[in-house]
mmCIF file of C-alpha atoms and ligand atoms in Angstrom:
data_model
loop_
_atom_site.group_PDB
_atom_site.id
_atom_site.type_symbol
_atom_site.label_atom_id
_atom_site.label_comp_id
_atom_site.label_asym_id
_atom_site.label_seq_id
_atom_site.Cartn_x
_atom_site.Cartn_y
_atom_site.Cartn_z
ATOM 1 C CA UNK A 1 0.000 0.000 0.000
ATOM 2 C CA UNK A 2 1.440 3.524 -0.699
ATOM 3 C CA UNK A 3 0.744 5.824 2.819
ATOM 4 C CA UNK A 4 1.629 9.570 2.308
ATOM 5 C CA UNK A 5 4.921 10.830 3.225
ATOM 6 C CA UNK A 6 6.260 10.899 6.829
ATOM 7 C CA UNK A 7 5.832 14.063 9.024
ATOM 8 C CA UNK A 8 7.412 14.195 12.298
ATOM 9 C CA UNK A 9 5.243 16.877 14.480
ATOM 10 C CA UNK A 10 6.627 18.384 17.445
ATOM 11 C CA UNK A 11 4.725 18.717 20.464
ATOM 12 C CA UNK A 12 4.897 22.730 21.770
ATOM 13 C CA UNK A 13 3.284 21.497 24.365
ATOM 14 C CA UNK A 14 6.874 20.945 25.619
ATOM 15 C CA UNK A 15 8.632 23.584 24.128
ATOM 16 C CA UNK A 16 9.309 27.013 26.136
ATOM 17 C CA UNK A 17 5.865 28.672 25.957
ATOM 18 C CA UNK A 18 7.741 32.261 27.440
ATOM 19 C CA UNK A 19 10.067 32.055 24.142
ATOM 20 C CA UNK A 20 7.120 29.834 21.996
ATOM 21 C CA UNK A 21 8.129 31.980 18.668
ATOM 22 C CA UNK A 22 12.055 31.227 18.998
ATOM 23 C CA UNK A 23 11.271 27.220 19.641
ATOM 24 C CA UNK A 24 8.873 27.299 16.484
ATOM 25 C CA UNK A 25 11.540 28.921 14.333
ATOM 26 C CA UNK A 26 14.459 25.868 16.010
ATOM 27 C CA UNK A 27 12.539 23.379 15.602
ATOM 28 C CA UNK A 28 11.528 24.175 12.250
ATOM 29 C CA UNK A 29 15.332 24.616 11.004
ATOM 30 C CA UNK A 30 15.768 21.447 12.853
ATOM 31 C CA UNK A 31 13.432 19.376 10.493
ATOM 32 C CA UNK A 32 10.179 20.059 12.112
ATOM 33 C CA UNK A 33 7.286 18.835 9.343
ATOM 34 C CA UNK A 34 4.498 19.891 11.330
ATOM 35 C CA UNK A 35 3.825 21.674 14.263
ATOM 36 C CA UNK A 36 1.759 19.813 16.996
ATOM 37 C CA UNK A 37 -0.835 21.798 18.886
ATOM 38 C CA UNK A 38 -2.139 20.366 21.489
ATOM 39 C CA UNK A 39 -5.715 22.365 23.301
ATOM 40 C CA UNK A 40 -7.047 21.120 26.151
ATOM 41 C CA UNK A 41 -10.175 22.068 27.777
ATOM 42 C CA UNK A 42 -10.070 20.920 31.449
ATOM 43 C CA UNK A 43 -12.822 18.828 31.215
ATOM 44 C CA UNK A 44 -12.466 15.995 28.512
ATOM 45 C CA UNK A 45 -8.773 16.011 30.051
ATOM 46 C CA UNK A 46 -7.406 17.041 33.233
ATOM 47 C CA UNK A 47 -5.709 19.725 31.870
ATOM 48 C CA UNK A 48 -6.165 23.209 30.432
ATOM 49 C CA UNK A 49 -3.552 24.594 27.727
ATOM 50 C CA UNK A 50 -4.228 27.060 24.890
ATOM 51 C CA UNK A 51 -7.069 28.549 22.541
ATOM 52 C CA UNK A 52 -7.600 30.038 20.005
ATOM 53 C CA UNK A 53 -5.733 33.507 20.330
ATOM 54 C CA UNK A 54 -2.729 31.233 20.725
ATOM 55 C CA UNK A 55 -3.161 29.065 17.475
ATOM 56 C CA UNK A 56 -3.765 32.419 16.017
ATOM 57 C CA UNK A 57 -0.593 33.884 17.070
ATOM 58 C CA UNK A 58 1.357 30.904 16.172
ATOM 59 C CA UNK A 59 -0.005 30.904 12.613
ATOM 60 C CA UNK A 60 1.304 34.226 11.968
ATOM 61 C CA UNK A 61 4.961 32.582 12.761
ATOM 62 C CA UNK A 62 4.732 28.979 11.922
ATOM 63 C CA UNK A 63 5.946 28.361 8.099
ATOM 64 C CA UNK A 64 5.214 24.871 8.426
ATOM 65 C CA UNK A 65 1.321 23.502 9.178
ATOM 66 C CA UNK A 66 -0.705 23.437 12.673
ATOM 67 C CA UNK A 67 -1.801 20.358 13.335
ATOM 68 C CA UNK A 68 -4.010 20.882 15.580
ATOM 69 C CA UNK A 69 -5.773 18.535 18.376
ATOM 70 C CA UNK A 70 -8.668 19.529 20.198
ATOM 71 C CA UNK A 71 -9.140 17.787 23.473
ATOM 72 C CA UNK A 72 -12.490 19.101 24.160
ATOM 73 C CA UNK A 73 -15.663 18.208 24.725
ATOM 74 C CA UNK A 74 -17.617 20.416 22.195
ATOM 75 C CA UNK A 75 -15.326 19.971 19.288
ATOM 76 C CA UNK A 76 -18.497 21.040 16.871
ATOM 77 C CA UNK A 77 -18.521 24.685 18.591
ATOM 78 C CA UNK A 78 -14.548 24.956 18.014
ATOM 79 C CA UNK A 79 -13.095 22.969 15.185
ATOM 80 C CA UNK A 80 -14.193 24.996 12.426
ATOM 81 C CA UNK A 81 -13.104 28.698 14.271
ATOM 82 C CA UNK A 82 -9.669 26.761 14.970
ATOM 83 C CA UNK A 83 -9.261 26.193 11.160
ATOM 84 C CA UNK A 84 -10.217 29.756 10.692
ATOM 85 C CA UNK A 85 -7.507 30.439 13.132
ATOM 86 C CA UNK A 86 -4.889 28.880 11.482
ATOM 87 C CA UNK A 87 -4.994 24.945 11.914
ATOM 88 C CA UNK A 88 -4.073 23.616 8.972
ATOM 89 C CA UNK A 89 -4.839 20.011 9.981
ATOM 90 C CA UNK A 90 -7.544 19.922 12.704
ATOM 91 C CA UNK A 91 -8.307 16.889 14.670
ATOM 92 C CA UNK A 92 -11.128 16.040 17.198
ATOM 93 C CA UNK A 93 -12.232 12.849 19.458
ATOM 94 C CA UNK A 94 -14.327 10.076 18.916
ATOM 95 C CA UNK A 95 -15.133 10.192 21.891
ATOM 96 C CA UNK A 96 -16.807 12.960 22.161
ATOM 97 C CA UNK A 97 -19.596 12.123 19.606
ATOM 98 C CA UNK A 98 -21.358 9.742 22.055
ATOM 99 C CA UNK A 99 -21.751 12.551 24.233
ATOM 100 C CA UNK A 100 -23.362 14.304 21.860
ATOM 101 C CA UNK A 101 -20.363 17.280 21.793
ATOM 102 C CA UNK A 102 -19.118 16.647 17.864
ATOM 103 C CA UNK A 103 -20.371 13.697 15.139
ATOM 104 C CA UNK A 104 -19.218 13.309 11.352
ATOM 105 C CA UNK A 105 -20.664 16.880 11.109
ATOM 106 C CA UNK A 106 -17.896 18.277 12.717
ATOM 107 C CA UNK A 107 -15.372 16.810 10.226
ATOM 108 C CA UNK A 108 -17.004 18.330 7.438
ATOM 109 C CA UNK A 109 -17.281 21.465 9.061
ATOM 110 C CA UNK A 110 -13.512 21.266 9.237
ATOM 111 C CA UNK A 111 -13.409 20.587 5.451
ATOM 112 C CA UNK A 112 -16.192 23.408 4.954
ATOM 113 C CA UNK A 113 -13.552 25.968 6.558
ATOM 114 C CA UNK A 114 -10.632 24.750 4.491
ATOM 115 C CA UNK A 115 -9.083 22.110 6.745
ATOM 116 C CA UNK A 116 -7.984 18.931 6.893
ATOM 117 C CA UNK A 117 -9.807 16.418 9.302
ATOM 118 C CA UNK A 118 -8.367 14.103 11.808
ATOM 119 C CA UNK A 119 -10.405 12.223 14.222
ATOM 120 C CA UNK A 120 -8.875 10.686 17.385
ATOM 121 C CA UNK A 121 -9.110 7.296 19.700
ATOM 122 C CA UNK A 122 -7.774 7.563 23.382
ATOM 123 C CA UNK A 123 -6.283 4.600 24.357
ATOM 124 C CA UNK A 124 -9.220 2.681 25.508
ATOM 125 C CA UNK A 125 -11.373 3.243 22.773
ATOM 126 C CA UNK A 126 -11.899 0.917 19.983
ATOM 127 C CA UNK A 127 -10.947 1.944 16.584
ATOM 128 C CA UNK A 128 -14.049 -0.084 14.770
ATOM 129 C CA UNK A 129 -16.572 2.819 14.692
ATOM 130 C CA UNK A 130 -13.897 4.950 13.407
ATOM 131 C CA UNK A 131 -14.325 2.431 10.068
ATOM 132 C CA UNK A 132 -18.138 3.774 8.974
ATOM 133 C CA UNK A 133 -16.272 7.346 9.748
ATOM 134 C CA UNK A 134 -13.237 7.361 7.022
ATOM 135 C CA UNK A 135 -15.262 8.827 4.051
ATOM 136 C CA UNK A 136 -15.006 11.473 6.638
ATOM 137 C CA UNK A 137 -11.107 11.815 7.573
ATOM 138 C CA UNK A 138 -8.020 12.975 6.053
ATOM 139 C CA UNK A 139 -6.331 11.364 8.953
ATOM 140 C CA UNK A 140 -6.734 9.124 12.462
ATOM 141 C CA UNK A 141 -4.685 9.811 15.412
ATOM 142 C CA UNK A 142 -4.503 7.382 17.860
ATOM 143 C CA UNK A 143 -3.559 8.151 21.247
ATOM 144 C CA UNK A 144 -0.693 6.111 22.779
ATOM 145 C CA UNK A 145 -1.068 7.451 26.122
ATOM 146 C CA UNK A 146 -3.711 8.848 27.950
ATOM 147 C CA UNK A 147 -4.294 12.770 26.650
ATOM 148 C CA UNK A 148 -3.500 15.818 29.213
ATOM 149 C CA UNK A 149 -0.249 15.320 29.491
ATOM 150 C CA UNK A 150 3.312 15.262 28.088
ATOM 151 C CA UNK A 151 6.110 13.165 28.937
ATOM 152 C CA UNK A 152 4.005 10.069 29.596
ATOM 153 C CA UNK A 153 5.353 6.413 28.810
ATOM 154 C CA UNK A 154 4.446 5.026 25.748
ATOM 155 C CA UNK A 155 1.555 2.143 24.863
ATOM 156 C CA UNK A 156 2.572 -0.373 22.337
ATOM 157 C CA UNK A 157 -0.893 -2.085 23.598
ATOM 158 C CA UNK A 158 -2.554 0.532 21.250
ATOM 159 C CA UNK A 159 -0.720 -0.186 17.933
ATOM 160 C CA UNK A 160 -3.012 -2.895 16.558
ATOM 161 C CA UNK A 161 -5.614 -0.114 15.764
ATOM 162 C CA UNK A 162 -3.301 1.031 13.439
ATOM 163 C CA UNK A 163 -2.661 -2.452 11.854
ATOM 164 C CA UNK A 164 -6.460 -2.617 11.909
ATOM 165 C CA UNK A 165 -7.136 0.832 9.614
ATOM 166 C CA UNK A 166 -4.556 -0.449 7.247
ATOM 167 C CA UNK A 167 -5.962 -3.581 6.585
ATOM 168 C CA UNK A 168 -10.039 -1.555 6.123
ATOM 169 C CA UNK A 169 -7.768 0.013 3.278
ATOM 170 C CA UNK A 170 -7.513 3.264 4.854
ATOM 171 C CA UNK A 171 -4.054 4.792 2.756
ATOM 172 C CA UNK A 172 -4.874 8.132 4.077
ATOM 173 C CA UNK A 173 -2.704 10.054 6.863
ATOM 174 C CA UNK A 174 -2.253 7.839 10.400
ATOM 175 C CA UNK A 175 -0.943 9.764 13.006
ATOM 176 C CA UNK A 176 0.692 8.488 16.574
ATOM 177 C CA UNK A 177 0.621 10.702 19.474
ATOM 178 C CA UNK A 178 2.440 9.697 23.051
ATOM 179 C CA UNK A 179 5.501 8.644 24.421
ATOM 180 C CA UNK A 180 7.382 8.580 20.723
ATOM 181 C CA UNK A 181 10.611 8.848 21.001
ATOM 182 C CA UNK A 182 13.441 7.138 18.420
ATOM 183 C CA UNK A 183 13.092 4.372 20.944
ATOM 184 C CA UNK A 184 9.813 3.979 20.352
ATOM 185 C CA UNK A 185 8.969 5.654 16.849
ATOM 186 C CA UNK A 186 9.783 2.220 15.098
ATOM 187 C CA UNK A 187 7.114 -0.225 16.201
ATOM 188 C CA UNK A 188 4.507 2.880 15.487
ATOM 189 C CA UNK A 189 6.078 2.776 11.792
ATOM 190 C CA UNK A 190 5.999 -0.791 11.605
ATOM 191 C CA UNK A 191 2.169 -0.689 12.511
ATOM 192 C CA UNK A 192 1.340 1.602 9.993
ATOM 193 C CA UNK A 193 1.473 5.037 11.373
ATOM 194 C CA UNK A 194 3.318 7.729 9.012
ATOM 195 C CA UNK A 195 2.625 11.610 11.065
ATOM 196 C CA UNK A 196 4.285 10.972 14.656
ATOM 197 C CA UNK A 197 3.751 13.565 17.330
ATOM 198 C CA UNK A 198 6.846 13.562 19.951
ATOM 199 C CA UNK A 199 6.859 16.427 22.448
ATOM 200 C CA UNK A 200 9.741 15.242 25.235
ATOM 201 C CA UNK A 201 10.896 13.389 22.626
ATOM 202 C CA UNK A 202 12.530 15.741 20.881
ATOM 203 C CA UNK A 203 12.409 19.391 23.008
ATOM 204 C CA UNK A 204 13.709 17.652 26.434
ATOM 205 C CA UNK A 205 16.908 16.271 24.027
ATOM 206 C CA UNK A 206 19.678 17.835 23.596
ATOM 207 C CA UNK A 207 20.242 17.850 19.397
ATOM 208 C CA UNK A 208 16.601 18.582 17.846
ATOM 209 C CA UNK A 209 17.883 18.165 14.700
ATOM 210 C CA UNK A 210 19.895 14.517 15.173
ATOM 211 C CA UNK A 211 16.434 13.172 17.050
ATOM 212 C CA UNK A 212 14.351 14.011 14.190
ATOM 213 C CA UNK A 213 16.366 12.752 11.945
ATOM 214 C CA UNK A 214 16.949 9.910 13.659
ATOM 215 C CA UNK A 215 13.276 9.306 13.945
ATOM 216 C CA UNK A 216 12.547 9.770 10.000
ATOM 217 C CA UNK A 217 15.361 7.757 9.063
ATOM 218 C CA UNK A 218 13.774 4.931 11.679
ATOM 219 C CA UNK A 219 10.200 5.678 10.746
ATOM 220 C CA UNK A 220 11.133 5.019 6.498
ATOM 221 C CA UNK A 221 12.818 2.070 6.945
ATOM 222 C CA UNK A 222 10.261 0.619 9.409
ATOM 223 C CA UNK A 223 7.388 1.604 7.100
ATOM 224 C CA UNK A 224 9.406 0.147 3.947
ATOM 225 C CA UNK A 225 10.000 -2.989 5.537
ATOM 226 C CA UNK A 226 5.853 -3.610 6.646
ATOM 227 C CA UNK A 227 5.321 -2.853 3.119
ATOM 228 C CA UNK A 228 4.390 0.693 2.962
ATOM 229 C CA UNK A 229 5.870 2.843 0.246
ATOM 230 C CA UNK A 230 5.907 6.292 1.783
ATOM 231 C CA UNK A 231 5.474 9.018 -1.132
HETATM 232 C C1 DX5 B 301 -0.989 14.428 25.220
HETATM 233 C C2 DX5 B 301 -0.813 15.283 23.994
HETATM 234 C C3 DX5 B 301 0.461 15.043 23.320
HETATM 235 C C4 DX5 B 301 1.688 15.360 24.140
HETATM 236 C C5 DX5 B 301 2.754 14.399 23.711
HETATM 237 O O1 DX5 B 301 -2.273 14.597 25.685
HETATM 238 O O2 DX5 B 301 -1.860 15.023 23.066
HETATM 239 O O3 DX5 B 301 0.530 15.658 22.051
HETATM 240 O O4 DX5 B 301 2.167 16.663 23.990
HETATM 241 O O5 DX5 B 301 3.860 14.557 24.537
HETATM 242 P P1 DX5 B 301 5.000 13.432 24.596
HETATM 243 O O6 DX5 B 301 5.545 13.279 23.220
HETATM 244 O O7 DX5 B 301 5.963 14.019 25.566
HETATM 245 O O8 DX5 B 301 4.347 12.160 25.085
HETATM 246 ZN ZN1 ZN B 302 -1.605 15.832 20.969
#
């Protein structure tokens, strides 16, 4: 199966938020393919981050796309004002549709506004209803720790979802978000994933650039070798 191209998306959520347009611009010249934004609303998670005057501000010095990922429990209020903010890629939970907060409405709504739509799995959801959903989604993150934090340890348990959206067919963008690190970033590769998310990972070491690199370079060759032709 050809997957798109592998992005490697910093987490600012660990970068310097005092100094957040000087660690954009580094970890951009360091290889940065995405930038990870991670809002939280207090309430689906236990912990409160940014908004939207923040993605806003960021998008005016970002020169590589928000990715964006709304941990909130009203994503159909938000996610199409956060793509008019600036998220380039915007991506919502699956949980939240039970409660009645978002549904496939809210994904088109992000495509409405310009965007590109992700839709999320925490680690103890299943993936299957996330199958009658991919008309729907430009990409699927699954969560390999549980969301409000950085720094957290990573959950291999989580990476047959992955091997699971593959098989449905599903070529489009599959994103891994949670403990990666170039320790970790190969079995995520080797299950399918292609966009990894790494927040410690890579602002806690001490060469930005060598960790991302390291973590393409491991992320290509894992992919190749499951049979996945990056483009
Ligand atoms: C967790 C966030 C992540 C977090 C990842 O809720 O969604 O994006 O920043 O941080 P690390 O890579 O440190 O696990
Ligand atoms: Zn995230």
């Amino acid at each position: 199966m050809d997957v798109p191209a592998v992005k490697i998306a910093p987490s600012l959520l660990s970068a310097d938020f005092v100094n957040l347009a000087r660690d954009v611009a580094a970890v951009e010249a360091a290889g940065a393919d995405w930038l990870h934004v991670d809002v939280m609303d207090g309430h689906f998670v236990p912990n409160l981050t940014i908004g939207l005057p923040v993605v806003k501000a960021l998008k005016r010095t970002a020169t590589r796309p928000l990715d964006v990922h709304i941990m909130i429990s009203n994503p159909s209020e938000f996610a199409g004002r956060y793509v008019e903010a600036g998220a380039d890629v915007l991506t919502c939970h699956l949980e939240t549709f039970a409660a009645g907060g978002g549904g496939p409405e809210t994904l088109a709504a992000v495509r409405d506004a310009g965007g590109r739509a992700g839709l999320s799995v925490n680690p103890e959801t299943d993936v299957a209803p996330v199958r009658d959903l991919l008309d729907h989604c430009d990409m699927v993150l699954i969560m390999s720790v549980h969301p409000g934090f950085g720094g957290q340890k990573f959950m291999p348990e989580v990476l047959p979802k992955i091997e699971a959206l593959r098989s449905w067919g599903f070529a489009g963008d599959i994103e891994i978000d949670g403990g990666i690190t170039p320790d970790t970033i190969g079995d995520a590769a080797a299950a399918g994933a292609n966009v990894f998310v790494s927040g410690s990972g890579v602002f806690k070491s001490d060469d930005w650039a060598g960790t991302i690199a390291t973590m393409r370079a491991t992320a290509e060759s894992r992919l190749a070798a499951a049979g996945l032709q990056t483009a």
